[in-house]
Coordinates of N, CA and C in Angstrom, one line a residue:
M1 N 9.8 43.6 41.0 CA 8.2 43.7 40.2 C 8.3 43.5 38.6
K2 N 9.3 44.5 38.2 CA 9.4 44.4 36.6 C 9.7 43.0 36.2
L3 N 10.7 42.4 36.7 CA 11.0 40.9 36.3 C 9.9 40.1 36.4
K4 N 9.1 40.1 37.5 CA 7.9 39.3 37.8 C 7.0 39.4 36.5
N5 N 6.7 40.6 36.1 CA 5.8 41.1 35.2 C 6.3 40.5 33.8
N6 N 7.7 40.4 33.7 CA 8.3 40.1 32.5 C 7.9 38.5 32.3
I7 N 8.2 37.7 33.4 CA 8.0 36.2 33.2 C 6.5 35.9 33.2
S8 N 5.7 36.7 33.8 CA 4.3 36.4 33.4 C 4.0 36.6 32.1
M9 N 4.6 37.6 31.3 CA 4.3 37.9 30.1 C 4.7 36.7 29.1
V10 N 5.8 36.3 29.5 CA 6.5 35.3 28.6 C 5.7 34.1 28.8
L11 N 5.3 33.6 29.9 CA 4.5 32.6 30.1 C 3.2 32.3 29.4
M12 N 2.5 33.8 29.4 CA 1.4 34.2 28.6 C 1.5 33.7 27.3
I13 N 2.6 34.2 26.5 CA 2.9 34.2 25.3 C 3.2 32.6 24.8
M14 N 3.9 31.9 25.9 CA 4.2 30.4 25.5 C 2.9 29.7 25.3
A15 N 1.9 30.0 26.5 CA 0.7 29.5 26.6 C -0.3 29.4 25.4
M16 N -0.2 30.9 24.6 CA -1.0 31.2 23.4 C -0.2 30.3 22.2
C17 N 1.0 30.3 22.2 CA 1.7 29.6 21.1 C 1.3 28.0 21.0
L18 N 1.4 27.5 22.2 CA 0.9 25.9 22.5 C -0.4 25.7 22.2
H19 N -1.4 26.8 22.6 CA -2.6 26.6 22.0 C -3.0 26.7 20.5
Y20 N -2.1 27.5 19.9 CA -2.3 27.8 18.4 C -1.7 26.4 17.7
W21 N -0.6 26.0 18.3 CA 0.1 24.6 17.6 C -0.5 23.4 17.7
A22 N -1.3 23.3 18.8 CA -1.8 22.0 19.3 C -3.3 21.8 18.6
A23 N -3.9 23.4 18.4 CA -5.3 23.1 17.8 C -5.6 22.4 16.8
P24 N -4.7 22.4 15.9 CA -5.1 21.6 14.7 C -4.9 20.0 14.7
I25 N -4.3 19.7 15.8 CA -4.1 18.3 16.3 C -5.3 17.9 17.2
F26 N -5.9 18.5 18.2 CA -6.6 18.0 19.1 C -8.1 18.7 19.0
A27 N -8.3 19.7 18.2 CA -9.8 20.2 18.2 C -10.8 19.3 18.0
D28 N -10.6 18.3 16.9 CA -11.5 17.2 16.8 C -11.2 15.9 17.3
G29 N -10.3 15.9 18.1 CA -9.9 14.4 18.4 C -9.0 13.7 17.7
K30 N -8.6 14.2 16.5 CA -7.7 13.5 15.7 C -6.7 14.4 15.2
S31 N -5.5 13.8 14.7 CA -4.4 14.7 14.1 C -4.8 15.3 13.0
N32 N -4.2 16.0 12.6 CA -4.7 16.7 11.2 C -3.2 16.6 10.4
T33 N -2.9 15.3 9.8 CA -1.6 15.1 9.5 C -1.7 14.7 7.9
V34 N -3.1 14.3 7.6 CA -3.2 13.7 6.1 C -4.1 14.6 5.4
R35 N -3.6 15.0 4.3 CA -4.5 15.7 3.4 C -4.7 15.3 1.9
C36 N -5.7 15.1 1.3 CA -5.6 14.5 0.1 C -6.5 15.6 -0.8
A37 N -5.6 16.2 -1.9 CA -6.4 17.0 -2.9 C -5.9 17.0 -4.1
N38 N -6.8 17.1 -5.2 CA -6.4 16.8 -6.8 C -5.6 15.5 -6.9
G39 N -6.1 14.6 -6.1 CA -5.4 13.2 -6.7 C -4.2 12.9 -6.1
K40 N -3.7 14.0 -5.1 CA -2.5 13.7 -4.6 C -2.6 13.6 -3.1
L41 N -1.7 12.9 -2.4 CA -1.7 12.6 -0.9 C -0.4 13.3 -0.2
S42 N -0.8 14.2 0.8 CA 0.3 14.8 1.5 C 0.2 14.3 3.2
I43 N 1.3 13.8 3.7 CA 1.2 13.3 5.1 C 2.4 14.2 5.9
Q44 N 2.1 14.7 7.2 CA 3.2 15.3 7.9 C 2.8 14.7 9.2
A45 N 3.6 13.6 9.6 CA 3.3 12.8 10.9 C 4.8 12.7 11.6
Q46 N 4.5 13.1 13.1 CA 5.8 12.8 13.8 C 5.4 12.1 15.0
N47 N 5.8 11.0 15.3 CA 5.4 10.2 16.3 C 4.0 9.9 16.4
L48 N 3.4 9.7 15.4 CA 1.9 9.7 15.3 C 1.5 8.1 15.2
P49 N 0.5 7.6 15.9 CA 0.3 6.1 16.0 C -0.2 5.7 14.8
L50 N 0.3 4.6 14.3 CA 0.1 4.2 12.9 C -1.5 3.9 12.7
G51 N -2.3 3.5 13.7 CA -3.6 3.3 13.5 C -4.5 4.7 13.1
M52 N -4.0 5.6 13.6 CA -4.8 6.9 13.6 C -4.3 7.3 12.1
M53 N -3.0 7.2 11.6 CA -2.7 7.7 10.3 C -3.5 6.7 9.5
V54 N -3.6 5.6 9.7 CA -4.6 4.6 8.8 C -5.9 5.1 8.6
E55 N -6.5 5.6 9.9 CA -7.9 6.1 9.9 C -7.9 7.4 9.2
E56 N -7.0 8.2 9.3 CA -7.2 9.6 8.6 C -7.0 9.4 7.0
I57 N -6.1 8.2 6.7 CA -6.1 8.1 5.3 C -7.6 7.5 4.5
K58 N -8.1 6.7 5.5 CA -9.4 6.1 4.8 C -10.4 7.4 5.2
D59 N -10.5 8.1 5.8 CA -11.6 9.1 6.2 C -11.5 10.1 5.0
K60 N -10.2 10.6 4.9 CA -9.8 11.6 4.0 C -9.4 11.5 2.5
C61 N -9.1 10.0 2.5 CA -8.7 9.9 1.0 C -9.3 8.6 0.2
R62 N -10.4 8.0 1.2 CA -11.1 6.8 0.9 C -10.1 5.6 0.5
V63 N -9.1 5.4 0.9 CA -8.3 4.3 0.7 C -8.2 3.5 2.0
N64 N -8.8 2.2 2.0 CA -8.8 1.4 3.1 C -7.4 0.7 3.1
I65 N -6.8 0.5 4.2 CA -5.7 -0.3 4.6 C -5.6 -1.2 5.5
F66 N -5.8 -2.7 5.1 CA -6.0 -3.5 5.9 C -4.6 -4.5 6.5
G67 N -4.6 -5.0 7.4 CA -3.4 -5.9 7.8 C -2.3 -5.3 8.9
L68 N -2.6 -4.2 9.3 CA -1.7 -3.5 10.1 C -2.4 -3.1 11.3
D69 N -3.5 -3.9 11.9 CA -4.2 -3.6 13.2 C -3.1 -4.1 14.3
G70 N -2.4 -5.0 14.1 CA -1.5 -5.4 15.1 C -0.3 -4.4 15.5
R71 N -0.1 -3.3 14.6 CA 0.8 -2.1 14.7 C 0.2 -0.9 15.0
A72 N -1.2 -0.7 15.3 CA -1.9 0.5 15.4 C -1.2 1.3 16.4
K73 N -0.6 0.7 17.5 CA -0.1 1.9 18.5 C 1.3 2.3 18.1
E74 N 1.9 1.7 17.2 CA 3.1 1.9 16.9 C 3.6 3.4 16.4
P75 N 4.3 4.3 17.0 CA 4.4 5.6 16.4 C 5.3 5.8 15.3
I76 N 4.7 6.5 14.5 CA 5.2 6.7 13.0 C 5.7 8.2 12.8
S77 N 6.9 8.5 12.1 CA 7.3 9.7 11.6 C 7.4 9.6 10.3
F78 N 6.7 10.2 9.4 CA 6.7 10.1 7.9 C 6.2 11.3 7.1
T79 N 6.7 11.7 6.1 CA 6.3 12.9 5.3 C 6.0 12.4 3.9
A80 N 5.1 13.0 3.2 CA 4.9 12.9 1.7 C 4.3 14.2 1.4
I81 N 4.7 14.7 0.3 CA 4.5 16.2 -0.2 C 3.7 15.9 -1.5
E82 N 2.2 15.7 -1.6 CA 1.6 15.9 -3.0 C 2.2 15.0 -3.7
E83 N 2.1 13.7 -3.5 CA 2.4 12.4 -4.1 C 1.2 11.7 -4.7
L84 N 1.4 11.0 -5.5 CA 0.4 9.7 -5.9 C 0.1 9.0 -4.6
P85 N -1.2 8.7 -4.4 CA -1.6 7.8 -3.2 C -0.4 6.6 -3.2
E86 N -0.6 5.8 -4.3 CA 0.2 4.6 -4.4 C 1.7 4.7 -4.0
N87 N 2.2 6.0 -4.5 CA 3.7 5.9 -4.5 C 4.0 6.5 -2.7
A88 N 3.0 7.2 -2.4 CA 3.2 7.7 -1.0 C 3.3 6.5 0.0
L89 N 2.1 5.6 -0.4 CA 1.8 4.3 0.6 C 3.0 3.2 0.4
K90 N 3.4 3.2 -0.8 CA 4.5 2.2 -1.0 C 5.8 2.6 -0.3
R91 N 6.0 3.9 -0.1 CA 7.1 4.3 0.7 C 7.0 3.9 2.1
L92 N 5.4 4.4 2.7 CA 5.3 4.0 4.1 C 5.3 2.6 4.4
L93 N 5.0 1.7 3.2 CA 5.1 0.3 3.7 C 6.5 0.0 3.7
R94 N 7.4 0.4 3.1 CA 8.8 0.3 2.8 C 9.4 0.7 4.3
Q95 N 9.1 1.8 4.7 CA 9.5 2.3 6.0 C 9.1 1.2 7.1
L96 N 7.9 0.7 6.9 CA 7.5 -0.3 7.8 C 8.1 -1.6 7.9
D97 N 8.8 -2.0 6.9 CA 9.5 -3.2 6.3 C 8.4 -4.3 6.0
E98 N 7.4 -3.9 5.5 CA 6.3 -4.7 5.0 C 6.5 -4.7 3.2
D99 N 6.6 -6.0 2.9 CA 6.8 -6.1 1.6 C 5.9 -7.1 0.7
N100 N 5.0 -7.6 1.5 CA 3.9 -8.3 1.0 C 2.7 -7.7 0.9
Y101 N 2.2 -7.0 0.0 CA 0.8 -6.4 -0.2 C 0.4 -6.2 -1.4
A102 N -1.0 -5.9 -1.6 CA -1.7 -6.1 -3.0 C -2.5 -4.4 -3.0
L103 N -2.2 -3.9 -4.2 CA -3.0 -2.6 -4.5 C -4.2 -2.8 -5.1
E104 N -5.3 -2.3 -4.8 CA -6.6 -2.6 -5.6 C -7.1 -1.1 -6.0
Y105 N -7.7 -1.1 -7.0 CA -8.3 0.1 -7.5 C -9.8 0.0 -7.9
S106 N -10.3 1.4 -8.0 CA -11.9 1.6 -8.6 C -11.5 2.4 -9.6
R107 N -12.7 2.8 -10.3 CA -12.7 3.9 -11.4 C -11.8 5.1 -10.8
A108 N -12.2 5.4 -9.5 CA -11.7 6.7 -8.8 C -10.1 6.6 -8.9
G109 N -9.5 5.4 -8.7 CA -8.1 5.2 -8.3 C -7.9 4.3 -7.3
L110 N -6.7 4.3 -6.5 CA -6.5 3.6 -5.6 C -7.5 3.6 -4.5
N111 N -8.0 2.4 -3.9 CA -9.1 2.4 -2.8 C -8.9 1.5 -1.8
R112 N -7.8 0.4 -2.0 CA -7.5 -0.6 -0.9 C -6.2 -1.1 -1.1
V113 N -5.6 -1.3 0.1 CA -4.3 -1.7 0.4 C -4.5 -3.0 1.3
S114 N -4.0 -4.4 0.8 CA -3.9 -5.2 1.8 C -2.8 -5.7 2.0
V115 N -2.3 -5.5 3.4 CA -1.1 -6.0 3.5 C -1.0 -7.3 4.4
V116 N -0.1 -8.2 4.0 CA 0.3 -9.6 4.7 C 1.3 -9.4 5.6
P117 N 1.0 -9.4 6.8 CA 2.1 -9.4 8.1 C 3.2 -10.5 7.7
K118 N 4.4 -10.0 8.1 CA 5.4 -10.9 8.1 C 5.2 -12.3 8.7
A119 N 4.6 -12.0 9.9 CA 4.4 -13.4 10.4 C 3.6 -14.3 9.9
M120 N 2.5 -13.9 9.1 CA 1.7 -14.8 8.2 C 2.5 -15.3 7.1
A121 N 3.3 -14.1 6.4 CA 3.9 -14.5 5.0 C 4.8 -15.5 5.3
K122 N 5.6 -15.8 6.4 CA 6.6 -16.7 6.6 C 5.7 -18.1 6.8
G123 N 4.6 -18.3 7.2 CA 3.9 -19.5 7.4 C 3.4 -20.1 6.2
S124 N 2.9 -21.3 6.4 CA 2.2 -21.9 5.2 C 0.8 -21.6 4.9
S125 N 0.0 -21.1 6.0 CA -1.2 -20.7 5.9 C -1.6 -19.3 5.2
P126 N -2.5 -19.3 4.2 CA -2.7 -17.9 3.5 C -3.4 -17.0 4.4
P127 N -3.1 -15.8 4.2 CA -3.7 -14.7 5.0 C -5.2 -14.8 5.0
A128 N -5.8 -14.3 6.0 CA -7.3 -14.4 6.2 C -7.8 -13.4 5.3
A129 N -9.1 -13.9 4.8 CA -9.8 -13.1 3.9 C -10.0 -11.6 4.2
S130 N -9.8 -10.4 3.5 CA -10.1 -9.1 3.9 C -11.7 -8.9 3.5
P131 N -12.3 -8.0 4.2 CA -13.7 -7.8 4.0 C -14.1 -7.9 2.6
P132 N -15.2 -8.3 2.1 CA -15.6 -8.4 0.9 C -15.5 -6.9 0.1
F133 N -15.3 -6.7 -1.4 CA -15.4 -5.5 -1.5 C -15.7 -5.7 -3.2
P134 N -16.6 -4.9 -3.6 CA -17.0 -5.1 -5.1 C -15.9 -4.6 -6.1
F135 N -15.1 -5.5 -6.8 CA -13.9 -5.0 -7.5 C -14.5 -4.2 -8.8
M136 N -13.9 -3.2 -9.3 CA -14.2 -2.4 -10.4 C -12.8 -2.2 -11.0
P137 N -12.7 -2.4 -12.6 CA -11.5 -2.3 -13.1 C -11.2 -0.8 -13.1
P138 N -9.7 -0.6 -12.8 CA -9.0 0.6 -12.6 C -8.9 1.4 -14.2
P139 N -8.8 2.5 -14.3 CA -8.6 3.2 -15.8 C -7.3 2.6 -16.1
P140 N -7.2 2.2 -17.4 CA -6.2 1.5 -17.9 C -5.1 2.5 -18.4
P141 N -3.9 2.4 -18.1 CA -2.9 3.2 -18.4 C -2.5 3.5 -20.1
Q142 N -3.2 2.4 -20.7 CA -3.1 2.3 -22.2 C -4.5 2.1 -22.8
P143 N -4.8 2.4 -24.1 CA -6.5 2.4 -24.3 C -6.7 0.9 -24.2
E144 N -6.1 -0.3 -24.3 CA -6.5 -1.6 -24.2 C -5.5 -2.4 -23.4
V145 N -5.9 -3.2 -22.5 CA -4.8 -4.2 -21.7 C -4.6 -5.3 -22.6
P146 N -3.2 -5.5 -22.8 CA -2.8 -6.4 -23.8 C -3.4 -7.8 -23.1
P147 N -3.9 -8.7 -24.4 CA -4.5 -9.8 -24.0 C -3.6 -10.8 -23.2
P148 N -4.1 -11.5 -22.1 CA -3.3 -12.4 -21.4 C -3.2 -13.8 -22.0
V149 N -2.1 -14.4 -21.7 CA -1.8 -15.7 -22.3 C -1.2 -16.6 -21.2
V150 N -0.9 -16.2 -20.2 CA -0.2 -17.2 -19.3 C -1.1 -17.3 -18.1
S151 N -1.6 -18.5 -17.8 CA -2.5 -18.8 -16.7 C -1.8 -19.5 -15.3
V152 N -2.4 -19.1 -14.2 CA -2.0 -20.1 -13.2 C -2.9 -21.3 -13.0
I153 N -2.3 -22.5 -13.0 CA -3.1 -23.4 -12.9 C -3.2 -24.4 -11.6
D154 N -2.1 -23.9 -10.9 CA -2.2 -24.5 -9.4 C -1.3 -23.7 -8.5
I155 N -1.5 -23.7 -7.3 CA -0.6 -23.0 -6.1 C -0.1 -24.0 -5.4
I156 N 1.4 -23.8 -5.4 CA 2.1 -24.7 -4.3 C 1.9 -24.4 -2.9
P157 N 1.4 -25.4 -2.1 CA 1.1 -25.2 -0.8 C 2.3 -24.7 0.0
G158 N 2.1 -23.4 0.8 CA 3.4 -23.0 1.5 C 4.3 -22.3 1.1
S159 N 3.9 -22.0 -0.4 CA 5.0 -21.2 -1.1 C 4.6 -19.6 -0.8
Q160 N 5.5 -18.6 -1.4 CA 5.1 -17.2 -1.2 C 3.9 -16.6 -2.2
G161 N 3.7 -17.5 -2.9 CA 2.7 -17.3 -4.1 C 1.4 -17.4 -3.3
E162 N 1.1 -18.4 -2.5 CA -0.1 -18.8 -1.5 C -0.3 -17.7 -0.7
S163 N 1.1 -17.4 0.1 CA 0.8 -16.5 1.1 C 0.6 -14.9 0.7
A164 N 1.1 -14.7 -0.5 CA 0.8 -13.3 -1.0 C -0.8 -13.2 -1.6
G165 N -1.4 -14.4 -1.8 CA -2.8 -14.3 -2.2 C -3.0 -14.7 -3.7
L166 N -1.9 -15.2 -4.4 CA -2.1 -15.7 -5.8 C -3.2 -17.0 -5.7
Q167 N -3.9 -16.9 -7.0 CA -5.2 -17.8 -7.1 C -5.1 -18.7 -8.3
K168 N -5.6 -19.8 -8.2 CA -5.7 -20.7 -9.5 C -6.7 -19.9 -10.3
G169 N -6.1 -19.7 -11.7 CA -7.0 -19.0 -12.8 C -6.6 -17.7 -12.7
D170 N -5.7 -17.0 -12.0 CA -5.1 -15.6 -12.2 C -4.3 -15.7 -13.6
V171 N -4.3 -14.8 -14.2 CA -3.7 -14.5 -15.6 C -2.5 -13.7 -15.4
V172 N -1.2 -14.0 -15.5 CA 0.1 -13.1 -15.5 C 0.1 -12.2 -16.4
L173 N 0.0 -10.8 -16.3 CA 0.2 -9.8 -17.3 C 1.7 -9.1 -17.3
D174 N 2.2 -9.0 -16.1 CA 3.4 -8.6 -15.9 C 4.2 -8.9 -14.7
Y175 N 5.6 -9.0 -14.9 CA 6.4 -9.4 -14.0 C 7.6 -8.6 -13.9
D176 N 7.4 -7.8 -12.6 CA 8.5 -6.6 -12.4 C 8.9 -5.9 -13.6
G177 N 7.9 -5.5 -14.6 CA 8.0 -4.4 -15.7 C 8.1 -5.1 -16.7
A178 N 8.2 -6.3 -16.9 CA 8.3 -7.2 -18.1 C 6.8 -7.7 -18.7
K179 N 6.1 -7.3 -19.7 CA 5.0 -7.8 -20.1 C 5.2 -9.3 -20.5
I180 N 4.4 -10.0 -20.0 CA 4.4 -11.7 -20.1 C 3.6 -12.1 -21.1
S181 N 3.9 -12.7 -22.0 CA 3.2 -13.3 -23.2 C 3.5 -14.9 -23.4
D182 N 4.3 -15.5 -22.5 CA 4.6 -16.9 -22.8 C 5.0 -17.5 -21.4
S183 N 4.9 -18.5 -21.1 CA 5.0 -19.3 -19.8 C 6.7 -19.4 -19.6
Q184 N 7.2 -19.9 -20.8 CA 8.9 -19.9 -20.8 C 9.4 -18.5 -20.4
Q185 N 8.9 -17.3 -20.8 CA 9.4 -16.0 -20.6 C 9.1 -15.6 -19.3
L186 N 8.0 -16.0 -18.7 CA 8.0 -15.7 -17.2 C 8.9 -16.8 -16.2
I187 N 9.0 -18.0 -16.9 CA 10.3 -18.9 -15.9 C 11.4 -18.0 -16.2
Q188 N 12.1 -17.5 -17.3 CA 13.2 -16.9 -17.6 C 13.1 -15.5 -16.6
E189 N 12.2 -14.8 -16.8 CA 12.3 -13.5 -15.8 C 12.4 -13.8 -14.3
V190 N 11.5 -15.1 -13.9 CA 11.7 -15.1 -12.5 C 13.4 -15.7 -12.0
K191 N 14.0 -16.2 -12.8 CA 15.2 -16.8 -12.8 C 16.1 -15.9 -12.8
S192 N 15.9 -14.7 -13.7 CA 16.7 -13.4 -13.8 C 16.6 -12.5 -12.6
K193 N 15.6 -12.5 -11.8 CA 15.3 -11.7 -10.8 C 15.3 -12.4 -9.4
E194 N 16.0 -13.6 -9.3 CA 16.3 -14.3 -8.1 C 16.8 -13.5 -7.1
S195 N 17.9 -12.5 -7.2 CA 18.7 -11.6 -6.2 C 17.9 -10.7 -5.7
K196 N 16.6 -10.1 -6.5 CA 16.1 -9.0 -6.0 C 15.2 -9.2 -4.7
P197 N 15.3 -8.3 -3.7 CA 14.5 -8.4 -2.5 C 13.1 -8.1 -2.7
T198 N 12.7 -7.5 -3.7 CA 11.0 -7.5 -3.9 C 11.0 -7.2 -5.6
V199 N 9.8 -7.9 -6.1 CA 9.4 -7.7 -7.3 C 7.9 -7.6 -7.2
E200 N 7.3 -6.8 -8.5 CA 5.9 -6.7 -8.4 C 5.4 -7.5 -9.5
V201 N 4.4 -8.3 -9.2 CA 3.6 -9.0 -10.3 C 2.3 -8.7 -10.4
T202 N 1.7 -8.3 -11.6 CA 0.4 -7.9 -11.9 C -0.3 -9.0 -12.5
V203 N -1.4 -9.4 -12.1 CA -2.4 -10.7 -12.6 C -3.7 -10.0 -13.1
L204 N -4.4 -10.8 -13.7 CA -5.5 -10.5 -14.3 C -6.8 -11.4 -13.6
R205 N -7.7 -10.8 -12.6 CA -8.6 -12.0 -11.8 C -9.9 -11.4 -12.1
N206 N -10.7 -12.1 -12.7 CA -12.2 -11.7 -12.7 C -12.3 -10.3 -13.7
N207 N -11.5 -10.2 -14.6 CA -11.4 -8.9 -15.4 C -11.0 -7.7 -14.6
T208 N -10.2 -8.0 -13.5 CA -9.8 -6.9 -12.7 C -8.2 -6.9 -12.5
P209 N -7.3 -6.1 -13.2 CA -5.9 -6.3 -12.7 C -5.5 -6.1 -11.1
M210 N -4.7 -7.0 -10.7 CA -4.2 -6.7 -9.4 C -2.9 -7.0 -9.1
T211 N -2.2 -6.1 -8.6 CA -0.7 -6.2 -8.3 C -0.2 -6.6 -6.9
F212 N 0.7 -7.7 -7.2 CA 1.2 -8.3 -5.8 C 2.8 -8.0 -5.6
V213 N 3.2 -7.8 -4.5 CA 4.7 -7.7 -4.1 C 5.1 -8.9 -3.5
L214 N 6.2 -9.6 -4.3 CA 6.6 -10.7 -4.0 C 8.3 -10.5 -3.7
K215 N 9.1 -11.6 -3.2 CA 10.3 -11.4 -3.4 C 10.8 -12.1 -4.5
G216 N 12.1 -11.8 -5.1 CA 12.5 -12.2 -6.5 C 12.7 -13.9 -6.2
G217 N 12.6 -14.5 -7.3 CA 12.9 -15.9 -7.3 C 11.4 -16.7 -7.3
F218 N 11.9 -18.0 -6.9 CA 10.7 -18.9 -7.0 C 9.4 -18.5 -6.4
I219 N 8.2 -18.4 -7.2 CA 7.0 -18.0 -6.8 C 6.3 -18.9 -6.3
G220 N 6.1 -20.3 -6.7 CA 5.3 -21.4 -6.2 C 4.0 -21.6 -6.6
V221 N 4.1 -21.2 -8.0 CA 2.7 -21.5 -8.9 C 3.1 -22.4 -10.2
N222 N 2.1 -23.2 -10.6 CA 2.0 -23.8 -11.8 C 1.5 -23.1 -12.9
I223 N 2.1 -23.0 -14.2 CA 1.5 -22.0 -15.2 C 1.4 -22.6 -16.4
A224 N 0.6 -22.3 -17.3 CA 0.6 -22.7 -18.6 C 0.1 -21.7 -19.6
N225 N 0.4 -22.0 -20.9 CA -0.1 -21.1 -21.9 C -1.4 -21.3 -22.1
S226 N -2.6 -20.2 -22.3 CA -4.0 -20.4 -22.6 C -4.2 -19.4 -23.7
N227 N -5.1 -19.5 -24.3 CA -5.8 -18.8 -25.5 C -6.4 -17.6 -24.7
P228 N -6.3 -16.3 -25.5 CA -6.6 -15.1 -24.9 C -8.2 -15.2 -24.9
K229 N -9.0 -14.7 -23.8 CA -10.4 -14.7 -24.2 C -10.8 -13.4 -24.6

């Protein structure tokens, strides 16, 4: 009888612990793995469906992530502790082996990530347009954005530049950390980074800076020097 009572007590304690641990996850039908506070993003996910994580980031951090719908049911384990949202999401995309994406900002900070799935990036067709969004310039890291002087005058069909979403009229500001002030400089920078798996290219479009992640080497755009506006 004593052994039976002990077993009943152990089962009762286990049930209480299970209820305590599961409550933060299932109380409102969503996981409670994402937290945004003071401009920092924290994620604690263990085998969580990617779609659920994306929805939580949208709801709690006001950052929309497009282009991952086909992987919504994929289980993800990921941890970020009080990181800048762009840094945490770049790590998440690297873990997902997604290296073609663009980060977009509002005055409040990062608010949209557009991912070009690998299946589309390898083809010749450009990615489908994301839902329209009123672009607003981000707070500049310096008092003034350096005046752009290198413009994209044409996009080569089927190139990675077309797949990533570069457009005619974009002004190249930065190539993998190097401030661009001349078309020949950009050509040399591209040649010197041919062996890099990924590079970041920042362009100015409609007075809005946008960052694209490409592979090192040939971009697939024609460029020319232009007068700063």
